[in-house]
XYZ file of C-alpha atoms in Angstrom:
733
model
C -64.015 11.873 142.280
C -65.765 14.080 139.741
C -69.433 13.260 139.254
C -70.064 12.496 135.560
C -72.201 15.258 134.063
C -74.780 12.748 132.870
C -75.314 11.610 136.477
C -76.157 15.076 137.844
C -79.936 15.366 138.139
C -81.431 18.672 137.021
C -85.193 19.294 136.891
C -86.668 19.831 133.456
C -87.105 23.500 132.517
C -90.561 24.957 133.031
C -92.227 27.990 131.436
C -91.698 31.365 133.090
C -94.347 32.484 135.519
C -95.307 35.966 136.613
C -94.375 37.001 140.161
C -96.748 39.647 141.493
C -96.984 41.822 144.588
C -98.714 44.995 145.741
C -96.450 47.190 147.860
C -97.802 50.461 149.301
C -100.649 50.496 146.766
C -98.262 49.958 143.848
C -98.594 46.770 141.808
C -95.454 45.038 140.568
C -95.059 42.074 138.238
C -91.865 40.238 137.192
C -91.852 37.899 134.195
C -89.847 34.854 135.171
C -87.225 34.041 137.786
C -84.381 35.686 135.834
C -86.084 39.082 135.885
C -87.052 38.712 139.536
C -83.456 37.940 140.506
C -82.152 40.861 138.455
C -84.593 43.353 139.949
C -83.794 42.176 143.491
C -80.103 43.061 143.211
C -78.284 46.271 144.056
C -78.245 48.776 141.214
C -75.284 48.102 138.855
C -74.259 49.350 135.432
C -74.166 45.903 133.822
C -77.662 44.956 134.925
C -78.969 48.343 133.792
C -77.364 47.737 130.399
C -78.959 44.289 130.185
C -82.408 45.613 131.159
C -82.443 43.478 134.310
C -82.104 46.138 137.021
C -85.062 47.496 138.972
C -86.368 50.844 137.766
C -86.253 52.340 141.270
C -85.783 51.469 144.931
C -89.428 50.585 145.493
C -89.432 48.090 142.631
C -86.189 46.650 144.006
C -87.738 46.114 147.432
C -90.830 44.613 145.849
C -88.650 42.057 144.074
C -86.726 41.334 147.271
C -89.955 40.839 149.191
C -91.142 38.258 146.672
C -87.750 36.560 146.580
C -87.501 36.321 150.361
C -90.800 34.426 150.431
C -89.898 31.858 147.755
C -88.773 28.441 148.940
C -85.507 26.831 147.970
C -87.522 24.034 146.358
C -89.248 26.591 144.122
C -85.895 27.794 142.737
C -84.472 24.259 142.576
C -87.372 23.229 140.354
C -86.772 26.131 137.941
C -83.211 25.893 136.575
C -82.172 28.950 134.587
C -81.783 28.043 130.932
C -79.594 29.142 128.038
C -80.984 31.048 125.074
C -82.109 27.804 123.430
C -84.160 26.852 126.489
C -81.741 24.075 127.458
C -79.671 23.426 130.571
C -76.016 24.211 129.931
C -73.107 22.397 131.589
C -72.324 25.219 134.040
C -75.886 25.126 135.368
C -75.804 21.327 135.474
C -72.628 21.261 137.579
C -74.305 23.662 140.028
C -76.863 20.950 140.815
C -74.154 18.602 142.098
C -75.093 19.286 145.731
C -75.587 17.246 148.895
C -79.151 15.937 148.493
C -79.712 15.325 152.196
C -78.690 18.842 153.187
C -80.852 20.316 150.450
C -83.808 18.178 151.543
C -83.511 19.617 155.069
C -83.709 23.157 153.644
C -86.007 22.742 150.654
C -89.233 23.872 152.329
C -87.634 26.955 153.871
C -87.955 30.383 152.287
C -84.886 32.382 151.329
C -85.687 34.817 154.109
C -85.712 31.959 156.596
C -82.400 30.579 155.298
C -80.873 34.047 155.602
C -81.999 34.179 159.235
C -80.618 30.688 159.798
C -77.197 31.717 158.466
C -77.150 34.778 160.708
C -78.024 32.693 163.783
C -75.891 29.632 162.972
C -72.500 28.731 164.351
C -69.679 28.493 161.817
C -69.878 24.716 161.324
C -73.615 24.812 160.664
C -73.298 27.756 158.257
C -70.656 25.840 156.293
C -72.840 22.720 156.221
C -75.765 24.665 154.759
C -73.673 25.772 151.802
C -73.131 22.198 150.637
C -76.839 21.928 149.874
C -77.132 25.091 147.754
C -76.776 25.840 144.058
C -75.192 29.046 142.838
C -78.593 30.540 142.062
C -79.674 29.941 145.654
C -76.504 31.562 147.024
C -77.133 34.595 144.793
C -80.726 34.887 145.990
C -79.592 34.970 149.626
C -76.874 37.539 148.857
C -79.459 39.873 147.302
C -81.398 39.909 150.594
C -78.389 40.850 152.735
C -77.111 44.252 153.752
C -73.430 45.135 154.135
C -73.179 44.160 157.806
C -74.856 40.821 157.116
C -72.583 40.007 154.181
C -69.542 40.686 156.357
C -70.871 38.960 159.476
C -71.784 35.668 157.797
C -68.700 35.625 155.568
C -66.464 35.895 158.609
C -67.932 32.622 159.926
C -67.214 30.861 156.662
C -63.406 31.072 156.460
C -62.152 28.137 154.404
C -58.629 26.767 154.493
C -56.802 24.990 151.688
C -53.438 23.253 151.302
C -50.976 22.973 148.450
C -47.325 23.135 149.547
C -48.476 25.400 152.371
C -51.758 26.073 154.158
C -53.752 29.224 153.388
C -56.835 30.442 155.231
C -56.052 29.529 158.824
C -57.745 31.645 161.537
C -55.823 34.811 162.330
C -54.033 34.887 158.983
C -54.173 37.093 155.894
C -52.173 35.920 152.906
C -51.325 37.433 149.539
C -50.801 36.392 145.948
C -47.653 38.030 144.611
C -48.314 39.108 141.004
C -45.065 40.135 139.220
C -46.603 40.955 135.831
C -44.507 42.708 133.194
C -45.563 44.015 129.760
C -42.970 41.915 127.907
C -42.392 39.126 130.454
C -38.885 40.492 131.074
C -37.510 37.938 133.541
C -35.086 40.382 135.152
C -37.952 42.759 135.911
C -40.099 39.827 137.047
C -37.290 38.940 139.446
C -37.273 42.522 140.751
C -41.009 42.352 141.436
C -40.733 38.950 143.139
C -37.952 40.221 145.401
C -39.974 43.356 146.178
C -43.078 41.379 147.084
C -41.236 38.855 149.219
C -39.499 41.663 151.093
C -42.939 42.993 152.059
C -44.166 39.639 153.364
C -46.220 38.960 150.246
C -46.601 35.775 148.235
C -47.428 33.291 150.971
C -50.522 32.167 149.037
C -48.861 32.059 145.624
C -46.371 33.647 143.290
C -48.454 33.884 140.158
C -47.740 35.738 136.921
C -50.143 36.572 134.081
C -48.058 36.116 130.920
C -48.027 38.787 128.238
C -47.271 36.067 125.687
C -49.397 32.931 126.106
C -47.278 30.395 124.232
C -46.068 27.048 125.504
C -42.397 27.970 125.179
C -42.795 31.325 126.930
C -44.934 29.952 129.753
C -42.460 27.120 130.297
C -39.643 29.676 130.498
C -41.509 31.777 133.085
C -42.371 28.715 135.161
C -38.699 27.773 135.264
C -37.809 31.312 136.392
C -40.412 31.375 139.180
C -39.433 27.897 140.320
C -35.795 28.987 140.515
C -36.713 32.134 142.473
C -38.804 30.140 144.925
C -35.994 27.650 145.426
C -33.276 30.309 145.623
C -35.064 32.426 148.233
C -36.430 29.431 150.121
C -39.857 31.046 150.357
C -42.426 28.404 151.379
C -45.105 28.990 148.770
C -46.198 27.714 145.362
C -45.948 29.053 141.819
C -48.296 29.457 138.880
C -48.292 31.060 135.439
C -51.832 32.147 134.694
C -51.837 31.109 131.041
C -54.744 29.409 129.343
C -55.413 25.995 130.836
C -54.587 24.268 127.531
C -51.191 25.995 127.446
C -50.479 24.905 131.020
C -51.513 21.331 130.286
C -49.071 21.243 127.377
C -46.357 22.622 129.657
C -47.112 19.968 132.268
C -46.833 17.263 129.614
C -43.340 18.591 128.864
C -42.357 18.321 132.531
C -42.625 22.001 133.486
C -43.281 22.799 137.181
C -47.019 23.523 136.904
C -47.588 23.414 140.649
C -51.016 25.067 140.536
C -53.306 24.855 137.483
C -55.156 28.069 136.614
C -58.182 29.011 134.530
C -60.649 31.900 134.386
C -64.268 30.790 134.709
C -67.593 32.074 133.437
C -71.140 31.473 134.618
C -72.608 30.462 131.252
C -71.435 27.837 128.795
C -71.596 30.332 125.929
C -69.022 32.569 127.618
C -66.901 29.728 128.975
C -66.661 27.898 125.659
C -66.897 30.620 123.015
C -64.882 33.342 124.754
C -62.629 31.488 127.230
C -62.070 28.484 124.938
C -62.666 25.922 127.657
C -65.319 23.331 128.494
C -66.209 21.428 131.645
C -64.662 18.355 130.022
C -61.368 20.231 129.529
C -61.407 21.375 133.171
C -62.071 17.793 134.223
C -59.091 16.647 132.148
C -56.849 19.336 133.688
C -57.927 18.327 137.199
C -57.179 14.648 136.577
C -53.844 15.496 134.969
C -52.803 17.536 138.004
C -53.930 14.788 140.376
C -51.648 12.290 138.614
C -48.806 14.325 137.103
C -48.693 17.622 138.999
C -45.435 18.393 140.861
C -47.369 18.513 144.142
C -49.459 15.384 143.470
C -49.684 13.299 146.611
C -48.647 16.247 148.768
C -51.214 18.958 148.036
C -54.840 18.530 148.995
C -55.809 21.147 146.429
C -54.042 22.224 143.235
C -56.541 24.165 141.085
C -56.837 27.954 140.930
C -59.735 29.866 139.389
C -60.401 33.541 138.778
C -63.852 35.010 138.398
C -65.500 38.409 138.581
C -68.920 39.840 137.937
C -69.644 40.932 134.390
C -67.702 38.861 131.853
C -70.898 37.171 130.639
C -72.558 40.577 130.272
C -69.684 42.243 128.457
C -69.612 39.430 125.885
C -73.397 39.548 125.496
C -73.685 35.896 126.559
C -75.335 36.101 129.960
C -78.487 34.201 128.917
C -80.649 36.931 130.451
C -79.170 36.279 133.911
C -77.928 39.107 136.142
C -74.259 39.563 137.033
C -74.451 38.413 140.669
C -76.191 35.189 139.710
C -73.822 34.347 136.853
C -70.948 34.994 139.269
C -72.466 32.571 141.767
C -72.744 29.987 138.993
C -68.968 30.346 138.517
C -68.541 29.372 142.168
C -70.783 26.353 141.730
C -68.518 25.282 138.867
C -65.301 25.965 140.808
C -66.598 23.894 143.746
C -66.490 20.802 141.518
C -62.673 20.854 141.645
C -62.069 21.613 145.352
C -59.617 24.395 144.419
C -56.629 25.693 146.346
C -57.547 29.260 145.465
C -60.388 31.265 143.982
C -59.680 34.905 143.227
C -62.446 37.404 142.538
C -61.559 40.385 140.323
C -64.863 42.251 140.170
C -64.063 45.751 138.921
C -61.550 44.488 136.348
C -63.754 44.959 133.278
C -64.837 48.576 133.404
C -67.831 50.910 133.494
C -70.103 48.705 131.409
C -70.334 46.374 134.424
C -69.388 48.505 137.477
C -69.287 52.246 137.085
C -69.024 53.596 140.646
C -67.283 52.845 143.917
C -70.535 51.662 145.470
C -71.221 49.189 142.670
C -67.735 47.709 142.977
C -67.770 47.558 146.787
C -71.145 45.886 147.206
C -70.421 43.404 144.408
C -67.140 42.372 146.043
C -68.915 41.775 149.340
C -71.589 39.694 147.602
C -69.004 37.659 145.708
C -66.930 36.967 148.810
C -70.033 35.812 150.678
C -71.353 33.612 147.855
C -68.028 31.932 147.189
C -67.468 31.124 150.835
C -71.039 29.923 151.286
C -70.539 27.469 148.437
C -67.401 26.121 150.101
C -64.552 27.956 148.377
C -61.302 29.396 149.802
C -61.914 32.953 148.609
C -59.251 35.518 147.894
C -60.317 38.961 146.786
C -58.948 41.528 144.375
C -61.102 44.646 144.671
C -59.862 46.466 141.598
C -60.632 49.142 139.045
C -59.714 50.542 135.654
C -59.170 54.149 134.696
C -62.113 54.279 132.306
C -64.536 53.677 135.193
C -65.454 56.162 137.936
C -63.981 53.862 140.600
C -61.104 55.360 142.580
C -58.227 54.201 144.738
C -60.155 55.357 147.812
C -63.152 53.223 146.870
C -60.874 50.249 146.365
C -59.337 50.806 149.800
C -62.776 50.901 151.436
C -63.583 47.571 149.778
C -60.288 46.123 151.028
C -61.025 47.178 154.622
C -64.504 45.638 154.519
C -63.291 42.419 152.918
C -60.582 42.060 155.558
C -63.244 42.431 158.229
C -65.209 39.733 156.380
C -62.259 37.322 156.580
C -60.896 37.165 153.023
C -58.153 34.537 152.718
C -55.818 36.745 150.722
C -55.403 39.862 148.594
C -53.152 40.557 145.650
C -49.703 42.083 145.868
C -49.288 44.200 142.742
C -46.331 46.544 143.253
C -47.749 50.004 144.150
C -51.155 48.713 143.026
C -50.284 49.130 139.319
C -50.453 46.077 137.074
C -47.866 46.817 134.404
C -49.197 44.263 131.934
C -52.967 44.088 132.429
C -53.381 47.872 132.895
C -55.673 47.746 135.916
C -55.264 48.644 139.584
C -55.275 46.172 142.429
C -54.151 45.860 146.041
C -50.445 46.177 146.803
C -48.092 44.641 149.348
C -48.470 47.886 151.287
C -52.225 47.246 151.510
C -51.732 43.645 152.620
C -49.383 44.699 155.417
C -51.620 47.591 156.467
C -54.560 45.204 156.816
C -52.444 42.768 158.830
C -51.477 45.502 161.264
C -54.968 47.039 161.495
C -56.660 43.689 162.152
C -53.888 41.816 163.998
C -53.352 39.208 161.279
C -50.285 37.242 160.199
C -48.984 35.537 157.046
C -49.321 31.754 156.748
C -47.276 30.000 159.495
C -44.501 28.390 157.414
C -43.996 31.577 155.451
C -43.943 33.681 158.624
C -41.179 31.537 160.096
C -39.150 31.963 156.910
C -39.760 35.743 156.871
C -38.646 36.079 160.492
C -35.454 34.210 159.657
C -34.852 36.660 156.792
C -35.386 39.730 158.995
C -38.541 40.704 157.112
C -40.492 40.332 160.358
C -39.482 40.119 163.998
C -41.358 38.545 166.883
C -41.413 40.510 170.122
C -41.098 38.956 173.573
C -44.850 39.017 174.010
C -45.381 37.217 170.678
C -46.354 40.234 168.573
C -45.251 40.212 164.928
C -43.729 43.452 163.685
C -42.003 44.625 160.533
C -38.305 43.803 160.674
C -35.241 45.635 159.344
C -35.547 44.026 155.902
C -39.262 44.679 155.435
C -39.802 46.506 152.150
C -36.157 46.201 151.111
C -35.791 44.038 147.966
C -32.018 44.552 148.053
C -31.907 41.919 150.804
C -32.237 39.238 148.094
C -29.486 40.700 145.909
C -25.791 39.998 146.243
C -24.853 43.584 145.456
C -26.232 47.011 144.630
C -25.115 46.453 141.036
C -27.261 43.314 140.834
C -30.244 45.212 142.213
C -29.834 48.060 139.718
C -29.491 45.558 136.891
C -32.801 43.813 137.607
C -34.535 47.163 138.028
C -33.568 48.464 134.583
C -36.580 47.079 132.724
C -39.231 47.755 135.368
C -41.756 50.457 134.419
C -43.675 52.571 136.958
C -41.011 52.025 139.626
C -41.522 55.159 141.688
C -39.363 54.237 144.665
C -38.990 51.840 147.600
C -39.214 54.357 150.417
C -41.860 53.474 153.006
C -43.584 55.185 155.915
C -44.661 52.422 158.283
C -46.598 49.887 156.199
C -47.438 52.518 153.562
C -45.417 53.943 150.662
C -43.668 57.192 151.547
C -45.504 60.351 150.546
C -43.101 61.200 147.733
C -43.823 57.780 146.195
C -47.592 58.158 146.588
C -47.496 61.576 144.928
C -45.776 60.118 141.857
C -48.261 57.261 141.668
C -51.306 59.490 141.852
C -49.969 62.115 139.451
C -49.298 59.462 136.832
C -52.755 57.969 137.358
C -54.324 61.365 136.814
C -52.491 61.852 133.507
C -53.269 58.299 132.372
C -56.986 58.673 133.152
C -57.164 61.708 130.864
C -56.075 59.531 127.925
C -59.435 57.733 128.109
C -61.242 60.831 126.948
C -58.928 61.895 124.117
C -60.346 61.641 120.594
C -58.510 59.943 117.743
C -57.046 62.493 115.315
C -56.175 61.275 111.771
C -53.402 63.866 111.390
C -51.428 62.015 114.076
C -51.596 58.650 112.283
C -48.865 59.101 109.704
C -49.188 59.031 105.915
C -51.515 56.043 105.592
C -54.714 56.777 103.697
C -57.527 55.259 105.737
C -61.124 54.647 104.827
C -63.213 55.643 107.828
C -66.212 53.812 109.272
C -68.432 54.736 112.214
C -69.515 52.221 114.827
C -72.909 52.171 116.533
C -71.371 54.133 119.416
C -72.283 57.715 118.571
C -70.272 59.284 121.396
C -67.413 58.619 123.805
C -69.911 58.134 126.647
C -71.885 55.542 124.673
C -68.665 53.789 123.693
C -67.457 53.490 127.293
C -70.764 52.365 128.774
C -71.917 49.839 126.153
C -69.270 47.560 124.576
C -71.777 46.041 122.175
C -72.150 49.342 120.300
C -68.451 49.540 119.544
C -68.526 45.986 118.190
C -71.021 46.605 115.387
C -71.733 48.916 112.500
C -74.984 50.752 111.777
C -76.786 49.409 108.709
C -75.814 52.514 106.728
C -72.118 51.910 107.404
C -72.339 48.177 106.727
C -73.934 48.928 103.345
C -70.784 50.818 102.288
C -68.665 47.669 102.579
C -68.652 44.947 99.931
C -66.608 41.742 99.746
C -63.037 42.204 98.539
C -60.245 39.846 97.540
C -57.785 40.812 100.294
C -56.071 38.218 102.461
C -55.755 40.616 105.410
C -57.852 43.580 106.482
C -56.345 45.988 109.010
C -58.539 48.038 111.357
C -57.241 50.861 113.540
C -59.392 51.930 116.472
C -58.824 54.166 119.468
C -60.593 51.625 121.709
C -59.850 52.929 125.187
C -56.860 55.133 124.345
C -56.522 57.425 121.355
C -53.037 58.229 122.620
C -52.037 54.599 122.023
C -53.049 54.945 118.388
C -51.348 58.326 117.960
C -48.012 57.128 119.382
C -47.774 53.696 117.725
C -49.590 53.565 114.392
C -47.286 55.918 112.424
C -44.330 53.603 113.056
C -46.097 50.238 113.312
C -48.462 50.261 110.349
C -45.928 50.823 107.523
C -43.737 48.011 108.858
C -46.728 45.687 109.149
C -48.045 46.370 105.644
C -44.594 46.118 104.049
C -43.814 42.833 105.815
C -47.156 41.327 104.827
C -46.718 42.331 101.197
C -43.174 40.891 101.163
C -44.784 37.587 102.107
C -47.164 37.896 99.119
C -50.099 38.527 101.450
C -52.617 40.916 99.885
C -53.666 43.703 102.266
C -56.897 45.697 101.971
C -56.955 49.439 102.436
C -56.728 50.062 106.215
C -59.877 51.130 108.031
C -60.044 53.764 110.775
C -62.905 53.007 113.185
C -63.210 55.441 116.109
C -65.089 54.135 119.174
C -64.380 50.533 118.184
C -64.149 47.364 120.234
C -62.285 44.117 119.617
C -65.242 42.215 118.154
C -65.711 44.873 115.473
C -63.250 42.682 113.569
C -65.991 40.099 113.045
C -68.545 42.610 111.795
C -66.083 44.024 109.256
C -64.808 40.544 108.458
C -68.270 39.389 107.454
C -68.742 42.466 105.283
C -65.376 42.403 103.457
C -64.593 38.686 103.538
C -60.816 38.679 104.171
C -59.105 35.591 105.540
C -57.708 37.481 108.535
C -58.632 40.731 110.264
C -55.981 42.564 112.306
C -57.565 44.978 114.786
C -54.992 47.460 116.128
C -56.717 48.956 119.144
C -55.831 51.218 122.050
C -55.948 49.419 125.374
C -57.108 50.884 128.661
C -54.408 53.137 130.122
C -52.055 51.681 132.687
C -50.319 53.100 135.705
C -48.151 55.810 134.270
C -48.267 58.433 131.554
C -46.310 56.297 129.076
C -48.436 53.189 129.711
C -51.497 55.155 128.588
C -50.070 54.624 125.091
C -50.377 50.812 125.100
C -51.770 49.237 121.922
C -52.806 45.651 121.197
C -53.190 43.664 118.001
C -56.101 41.199 117.841
C -55.705 38.846 114.896
C -59.142 37.396 114.095
C -58.984 34.402 111.748
C -62.130 33.626 109.732
C -62.452 29.868 109.604
C -62.649 29.368 105.829
C -63.996 25.876 105.158
C -65.768 22.896 106.667
C -62.593 20.978 107.516
C -61.013 23.946 109.310
C -64.234 24.665 111.207
C -64.452 21.005 112.219
C -60.885 21.110 113.558
C -61.606 24.329 115.453
C -64.829 22.873 116.832
C -63.077 19.725 118.032
C -60.345 21.756 119.730
C -62.595 24.370 121.366
C -65.707 22.317 122.094
C -67.842 25.108 120.597
C -70.281 24.090 117.873
C -70.670 27.715 116.770
C -67.009 28.730 116.495
C -66.490 31.082 113.523
C -63.313 32.965 114.468
C -60.107 32.176 116.311
C -58.036 34.917 117.939
C -54.340 35.529 118.508
C -53.390 38.552 120.641
C -50.163 40.564 120.741
C -50.342 43.116 123.560
C -48.426 45.824 125.387
C -47.224 47.563 122.231
C -45.620 50.855 123.253
C -42.198 52.363 123.884
C -41.737 50.751 127.326
C -43.190 47.418 126.203
C -43.012 45.887 122.720
C -41.747 48.769 120.503
C -44.100 49.594 117.605
C -41.700 48.757 114.734
C -40.837 45.416 116.324
C -44.535 44.824 116.891
C -45.270 45.403 113.201
C -42.787 42.695 112.251
C -44.076 40.314 114.939
C -47.699 40.782 113.880
C -46.789 40.094 110.252
C -44.924 36.936 111.226
C -47.856 35.698 113.309
C -50.338 36.562 110.542
C -48.279 34.508 108.105
C -48.294 31.552 110.513
C -52.071 31.816 110.944
C -52.698 31.811 107.197
C -50.194 29.020 106.599
C -51.510 26.682 109.302
C -55.165 27.767 108.987
C -55.411 28.203 112.766
C -55.077 30.912 115.420
C -55.012 31.214 119.198
C -54.486 28.128 121.331
C -55.016 25.778 118.384
C -52.182 27.429 116.454
C -49.897 27.259 119.496
C -50.576 23.544 119.835
C -49.831 22.967 116.136
C -46.584 24.931 116.334
C -45.515 23.110 119.501
C -46.219 19.686 117.981
C -44.325 20.522 114.798
C -41.471 21.897 116.863
C -41.228 18.614 118.763
C -41.405 16.642 115.517
C -38.587 18.729 114.064
C -36.472 18.261 117.185
C -37.051 14.504 117.109
C -36.029 14.352 113.454
């Protein structure tokens, strides 16, 4: 049963107080609990950007000394508030704790609770977590060193059950992620076969869709369900679309076995950026409990992804540091007793985590906090090419997290996500960790894999790679079938292996392509490569490439002098072109895409303003320019972060930002989103490049979607719901 929000008791907010200490003849003072918590954390780019990080190591230790002496009751009595001074729903849910357990701990200091966790047996350590809020878990994490984070986390292994059980002692599972830039189902099949052949996917086969529409998600779910049934793999499936899309699919009878949603640690981010409320999550949970395909069989059926920094990168962190907002995500996830929680810290970029150290220590903190609060934690130590994080740093994090007892890692073929353009663990990494630490897949899956020759069991009970390990052809009826499904798969550098690792010739291709792709980050946009379009040029507040990469807020706004140059116009659509994170994406797509887009819009009698070129721009620049020029719709064509090969460094996306024009439309958007302040709705068309959605085809698709937005006066999930309902009405007629 979910506790009604109104029944969760939260103390009334109190004014900030000053925390003072003298350390080695230096006086330190911290204004309020938020600043104390921020200064006590490890040094990270996001907290530096937010002005919450300690100025030096001595100040950091001063903050930690104060924090270690505070009691849990002190922090309980001082809930962290939103910008309006109120308690938001995410914070409120975090107070839904076991009152008796909290009462037994309330008078203890955080230093004493840390010592208790280090001394406690596993059962006692798990019991303690049920009496803690996310803020308390974050405070403890900030006092722990690397060994302590690993040691306590290892005690806290949590199991969960859907169709199969994940998280049993002695096991390490994986989530098979067969993402593709255009959701090509043949290529998805190739990636599923590849992952299964490497013993991956025992936690889940889960795909992030490139196109988040009800029809497309339903189609992918049917494909994954067929693959699971055809191979006989004992696992579960999920398409990681928006929760509202999945709920609509479930209503139509699609096999939504596990319900997914990304979470945030503040209501402002959750509602305004992720388009979801606690009430919507409650509705999804109840729907799955009654209508889900595994209802009555699975103990858990919800899946959440989190990761430090989303609140910071959207500028909606409420003055709270990244570790603490991440812990608040876990307090929210705990409400739904999920089957899986996956942490993707490192996914965003250098504005949150710039270096290997920042990524590694944050992953260890997140794993500890999630487990302490009772969650079955999987980890995805990851990175993007516009950060300074490297494959080697990611591998160090993976080793440490395995030692700490992570339930699962990702299986992204060769570590390259072909749709999301980031870098994660691969099936090779999962198997390497199993062999280094003597771990196995989940039991039912292992039995299936032994029967398929993927593993063999020796006479003394040891599990070893079998003759079919790493050979996806084992699932194909012929070599011709295998070659057919491989045709549309980018960054496929070979299936040769050396033990549990990719063969050297494969690794060399991977790393060479990564090196070329990383260079694309630092290229500058050159107007002479953009075709014959006459642009008007504007400058963002990011004065340099370095400023643009490290501070997303600067690329989302204009200096006053630039804003003054723009006056309202009578255009229906305003097009912006920005290099974003890849000038090469702009150079290789705009000359072909933009003429098609403009021509198609004008054929539909849609008036288009003169296109704007905005170097060093970010997605939300659309809103700044939208307010200045007053079009109905802004189309931001922006270079995405480079992916895993040289061609994927040319990937462009189109963000269609719809300005809600009148009171009735805003009321409808408010009712759908739950956000009282909603001003724009977004539709995204991604992976525009030669190996994804070709630029000319993209121009036509963007124009078609723009026409639908203007016609229905809605974008994003609300538009998809309108289109789906009208489609059903038409079919019924």
